[in-house]
Amino acid sequence: MVKMFTGIIKTTGKIVDVKSEGKGKRTKIECKDEIKLKEGDSISIDGACITIEKVDGKIFEVFLSEETLKTTKFGRILRRGYPVNLEPALKIEDRFGGNFVKANVDGIGKIKKILKNREEMRIEIEFDKNFEKYLYQKAQIAIDGISLTLFERKGNRGIFKIIPYTYKNTTISLKRKEELVNVEFDIFAKIIENLLKGGK
């Protein structure tokens, strides 16, 4: 069954332990708030869908495979104390209130500019040039698991406005210039692209 998410972060957490295991990393994360988790559940960690292997109170354990480390930012930033966004996968009975997100990371972006003032926060993110086709006005793009709307495009860069709720309830307020982020582009744009290519 395909796991789906909304891009609305349920809580944040921090990495409390990282151990090498083969070519992967066994990782423990402590949730800021209590959320219902159990072994075998899927959870979006900064936009990457991972299976929970153990749960102990607010701490859960996952295994990040070699492939996950290669295709996400985790291969470069994994360390104790690192803050992450968390969203459990949708269940059938859950109310849907966001956008369709699969938590399958398409690539890695880099924050190039951050503007903060009393009214708002804006971030400018640089993407791989191969992804320019997905940078259209008001595109829905998941940045570290947060569903954001593209406000403005500059070549292979996108500017996003951050609303107060997102600023307060995600890790976005902790971001710094040159920091890496996991990126997932609009699922419907990718479906249409695939159909136009004849489903190849």
CSV table of C-alpha atoms in Angstrom, one decimal:
chain,number,residue,atom,x,y,z
A,1,MET,CA,0.0,0.0,0.0
A,2,VAL,CA,1.3,3.5,-0.9
A,3,LYS,CA,1.9,5.6,2.2
A,4,MET,CA,0.6,9.2,2.0
A,5,PHE,CA,1.2,12.3,3.9
A,6,THR,CA,-0.2,15.9,3.9
A,7,GLY,CA,2.9,18.1,4.4
A,8,ILE,CA,1.4,19.4,7.6
A,9,ILE,CA,4.0,18.7,10.3
A,10,LYS,CA,2.5,17.1,13.4
A,11,THR,CA,5.5,17.7,15.7
A,12,THR,CA,9.2,18.2,15.6
A,13,GLY,CA,12.0,16.1,17.2
A,14,LYS,CA,15.7,15.8,17.4
A,15,ILE,CA,18.2,13.1,16.7
A,16,VAL,CA,19.5,11.6,20.0
A,17,ASP,CA,21.6,8.7,18.7
A,18,VAL,CA,23.3,7.6,15.5
A,19,LYS,CA,25.2,4.3,15.1
A,20,SER,CA,26.6,2.7,11.9
A,21,GLU,CA,25.2,-0.6,10.9
A,22,GLY,CA,26.6,-2.1,7.7
A,23,LYS,CA,26.3,0.6,5.1
A,24,GLY,CA,23.3,2.2,6.9
A,25,LYS,CA,22.7,4.2,10.1
A,26,ARG,CA,20.6,3.1,13.0
A,27,THR,CA,19.0,6.3,14.4
A,28,LYS,CA,17.0,7.3,17.4
A,29,ILE,CA,14.8,10.4,17.4
A,30,GLU,CA,13.0,12.0,20.4
A,31,CYS,CA,9.7,13.6,19.7
A,32,LYS,CA,9.0,17.1,21.1
A,33,ASP,CA,5.3,16.2,21.7
A,34,GLU,CA,3.6,12.9,22.4
A,35,ILE,CA,2.2,11.3,19.2
A,36,LYS,CA,0.8,7.8,18.7
A,37,LEU,CA,3.5,5.6,17.2
A,38,LYS,CA,4.1,1.9,17.0
A,39,GLU,CA,6.5,-0.5,15.5
A,40,GLY,CA,6.0,-0.9,11.7
A,41,ASP,CA,4.4,2.5,11.3
A,42,SER,CA,5.7,4.8,8.5
A,43,ILE,CA,6.7,8.3,9.4
A,44,SER,CA,8.0,11.2,7.4
A,45,ILE,CA,11.3,12.5,8.9
A,46,ASP,CA,12.2,15.8,7.2
A,47,GLY,CA,10.2,14.6,4.2
A,48,ALA,CA,11.7,11.0,3.9
A,49,CYS,CA,9.3,8.1,4.5
A,50,ILE,CA,11.0,5.7,7.0
A,51,THR,CA,9.6,2.6,8.9
A,52,ILE,CA,9.7,2.8,12.7
A,53,GLU,CA,11.4,-0.3,14.2
A,54,LYS,CA,11.2,0.4,18.0
A,55,VAL,CA,9.2,2.8,20.2
A,56,ASP,CA,10.1,3.8,23.8
A,57,GLY,CA,8.0,6.6,25.1
A,58,LYS,CA,8.8,9.7,23.0
A,59,ILE,CA,11.8,8.1,21.5
A,60,PHE,CA,11.6,5.9,18.4
A,61,GLU,CA,14.2,4.1,16.3
A,62,VAL,CA,14.6,3.8,12.6
A,63,PHE,CA,17.2,2.3,10.2
A,64,LEU,CA,18.4,4.6,7.4
A,65,SER,CA,19.6,2.4,4.5
A,66,GLU,CA,22.5,3.1,2.2
A,67,GLU,CA,20.0,4.2,-0.5
A,68,THR,CA,18.3,6.7,1.9
A,69,LEU,CA,21.7,8.1,2.9
A,70,LYS,CA,22.6,8.6,-0.8
A,71,THR,CA,19.4,10.2,-2.0
A,72,THR,CA,18.6,12.4,0.9
A,73,LYS,CA,20.4,15.0,3.0
A,74,PHE,CA,20.8,12.5,5.8
A,75,GLY,CA,24.0,11.2,4.2
A,76,ARG,CA,25.6,14.6,5.0
A,77,ILE,CA,23.9,16.0,8.1
A,78,LEU,CA,23.1,13.1,10.3
A,79,ARG,CA,24.2,14.0,13.9
A,80,ARG,CA,23.0,14.1,17.4
A,81,GLY,CA,20.9,17.2,18.3
A,82,TYR,CA,19.9,17.8,14.7
A,83,PRO,CA,16.2,19.0,14.6
A,84,VAL,CA,13.7,17.2,12.3
A,85,ASN,CA,10.1,17.6,11.2
A,86,LEU,CA,7.8,14.6,11.9
A,87,GLU,CA,4.5,13.5,10.3
A,88,PRO,CA,3.0,10.0,10.7
A,89,ALA,CA,1.5,8.5,7.6
A,90,LEU,CA,-2.2,9.1,7.0
A,91,LYS,CA,-4.6,6.4,8.2
A,92,ILE,CA,-8.0,5.7,6.5
A,93,GLU,CA,-9.9,7.4,9.3
A,94,ASP,CA,-7.8,10.5,9.4
A,95,ARG,CA,-9.1,13.9,8.2
A,96,PHE,CA,-7.2,15.1,5.1
A,97,GLY,CA,-6.3,18.8,5.4
A,98,GLY,CA,-3.2,19.4,3.4
A,99,ASN,CA,-1.6,18.4,0.1
A,100,PHE,CA,-0.7,15.0,-1.3
A,101,VAL,CA,2.9,14.1,-0.3
A,102,LYS,CA,4.5,10.7,-0.7
A,103,ALA,CA,7.6,11.5,1.3
A,104,ASN,CA,9.8,10.1,-1.5
A,105,VAL,CA,12.6,12.6,-1.7
A,106,ASP,CA,13.3,13.8,-5.3
A,107,GLY,CA,16.5,15.6,-4.5
A,108,ILE,CA,18.4,17.9,-2.2
A,109,GLY,CA,18.1,21.7,-2.2
A,110,LYS,CA,20.3,24.4,-0.6
A,111,ILE,CA,19.1,27.5,1.2
A,112,LYS,CA,20.7,30.5,-0.4
A,113,LYS,CA,18.9,33.4,1.3
A,114,ILE,CA,16.8,34.0,4.4
A,115,LEU,CA,14.8,37.1,5.1
A,116,LYS,CA,13.1,37.7,8.4
A,117,ASN,CA,11.2,40.7,9.7
A,118,ARG,CA,8.3,41.3,12.0
A,119,GLU,CA,5.7,40.5,9.3
A,120,GLU,CA,7.1,37.4,7.6
A,121,MET,CA,9.9,35.1,6.7
A,122,ARG,CA,11.0,34.2,3.2
A,123,ILE,CA,13.5,31.6,2.1
A,124,GLU,CA,15.2,31.2,-1.2
A,125,ILE,CA,16.2,27.7,-2.2
A,126,GLU,CA,18.5,26.5,-5.0
A,127,PHE,CA,17.5,23.3,-6.8
A,128,ASP,CA,19.3,21.1,-9.3
A,129,LYS,CA,18.8,22.5,-12.8
A,130,ASN,CA,17.0,19.3,-13.8
A,131,PHE,CA,14.1,20.3,-11.6
A,132,GLU,CA,13.5,23.7,-13.1
A,133,LYS,CA,10.4,22.3,-14.9
A,134,TYR,CA,8.7,21.9,-11.5
A,135,LEU,CA,9.3,25.5,-10.5
A,136,TYR,CA,6.1,27.1,-11.7
A,137,GLN,CA,4.0,29.8,-10.0
A,138,LYS,CA,2.2,28.5,-6.9
A,139,ALA,CA,3.6,25.0,-7.2
A,140,GLN,CA,3.3,22.8,-4.1
A,141,ILE,CA,6.7,21.7,-3.0
A,142,ALA,CA,7.6,19.8,0.1
A,143,ILE,CA,10.7,21.2,1.8
A,144,ASP,CA,11.9,18.9,4.7
A,145,GLY,CA,8.4,17.5,4.7
A,146,ILE,CA,6.7,20.9,4.9
A,147,SER,CA,4.2,21.6,2.1
A,148,LEU,CA,5.1,25.1,0.8
A,149,THR,CA,3.7,27.2,-2.1
A,150,LEU,CA,6.3,28.6,-4.5
A,151,PHE,CA,5.9,32.4,-4.4
A,152,GLU,CA,8.5,33.4,-7.0
A,153,ARG,CA,11.0,31.7,-9.3
A,154,LYS,CA,14.5,32.8,-10.2
A,155,GLY,CA,16.0,30.3,-12.7
A,156,ASN,CA,16.7,27.2,-10.7
A,157,ARG,CA,15.8,29.0,-7.4
A,158,GLY,CA,12.5,29.3,-5.7
A,159,ILE,CA,11.3,31.8,-3.1
A,160,PHE,CA,8.8,30.7,-0.4
A,161,LYS,CA,6.8,32.8,2.1
A,162,ILE,CA,6.6,31.2,5.5
A,163,ILE,CA,3.3,31.8,7.4
A,164,PRO,CA,3.4,32.3,11.2
A,165,TYR,CA,2.0,28.8,12.0
A,166,THR,CA,4.6,27.0,10.0
A,167,TYR,CA,7.3,29.2,11.5
A,168,LYS,CA,6.3,28.3,15.0
A,169,ASN,CA,5.5,24.6,14.6
A,170,THR,CA,8.3,23.3,12.3
A,171,THR,CA,12.1,23.5,12.2
A,172,ILE,CA,11.9,26.2,9.5
A,173,SER,CA,12.8,28.9,12.0
A,174,LEU,CA,16.1,27.1,12.8
A,175,LYS,CA,17.3,27.0,9.2
A,176,ARG,CA,20.5,28.7,8.2
A,177,LYS,CA,22.0,29.9,4.9
A,178,GLU,CA,23.7,27.1,2.9
A,179,GLU,CA,21.8,24.4,4.9
A,180,LEU,CA,20.6,21.4,2.9
A,181,VAL,CA,17.0,20.4,2.7
A,182,ASN,CA,15.1,17.4,1.3
A,183,VAL,CA,12.8,18.2,-1.6
A,184,GLU,CA,9.7,16.6,-3.1
A,185,PHE,CA,8.0,18.2,-6.0
A,186,ASP,CA,4.3,18.3,-6.8
A,187,ILE,CA,3.1,14.7,-7.3
A,188,PHE,CA,0.5,15.7,-9.9
A,189,ALA,CA,3.0,17.5,-12.0
A,190,LYS,CA,5.1,14.4,-12.0
A,191,ILE,CA,2.1,12.2,-13.0
A,192,ILE,CA,1.2,14.5,-15.9
A,193,GLU,CA,4.8,14.6,-17.0
A,194,ASN,CA,4.9,10.8,-17.0
A,195,LEU,CA,1.6,10.5,-18.9
A,196,LEU,CA,2.9,12.9,-21.6
A,197,LYS,CA,5.9,10.7,-22.0
A,198,GLY,CA,3.6,7.7,-22.6
A,199,GLY,CA,3.9,6.3,-19.1
A,200,LYS,CA,7.6,5.5,-19.5
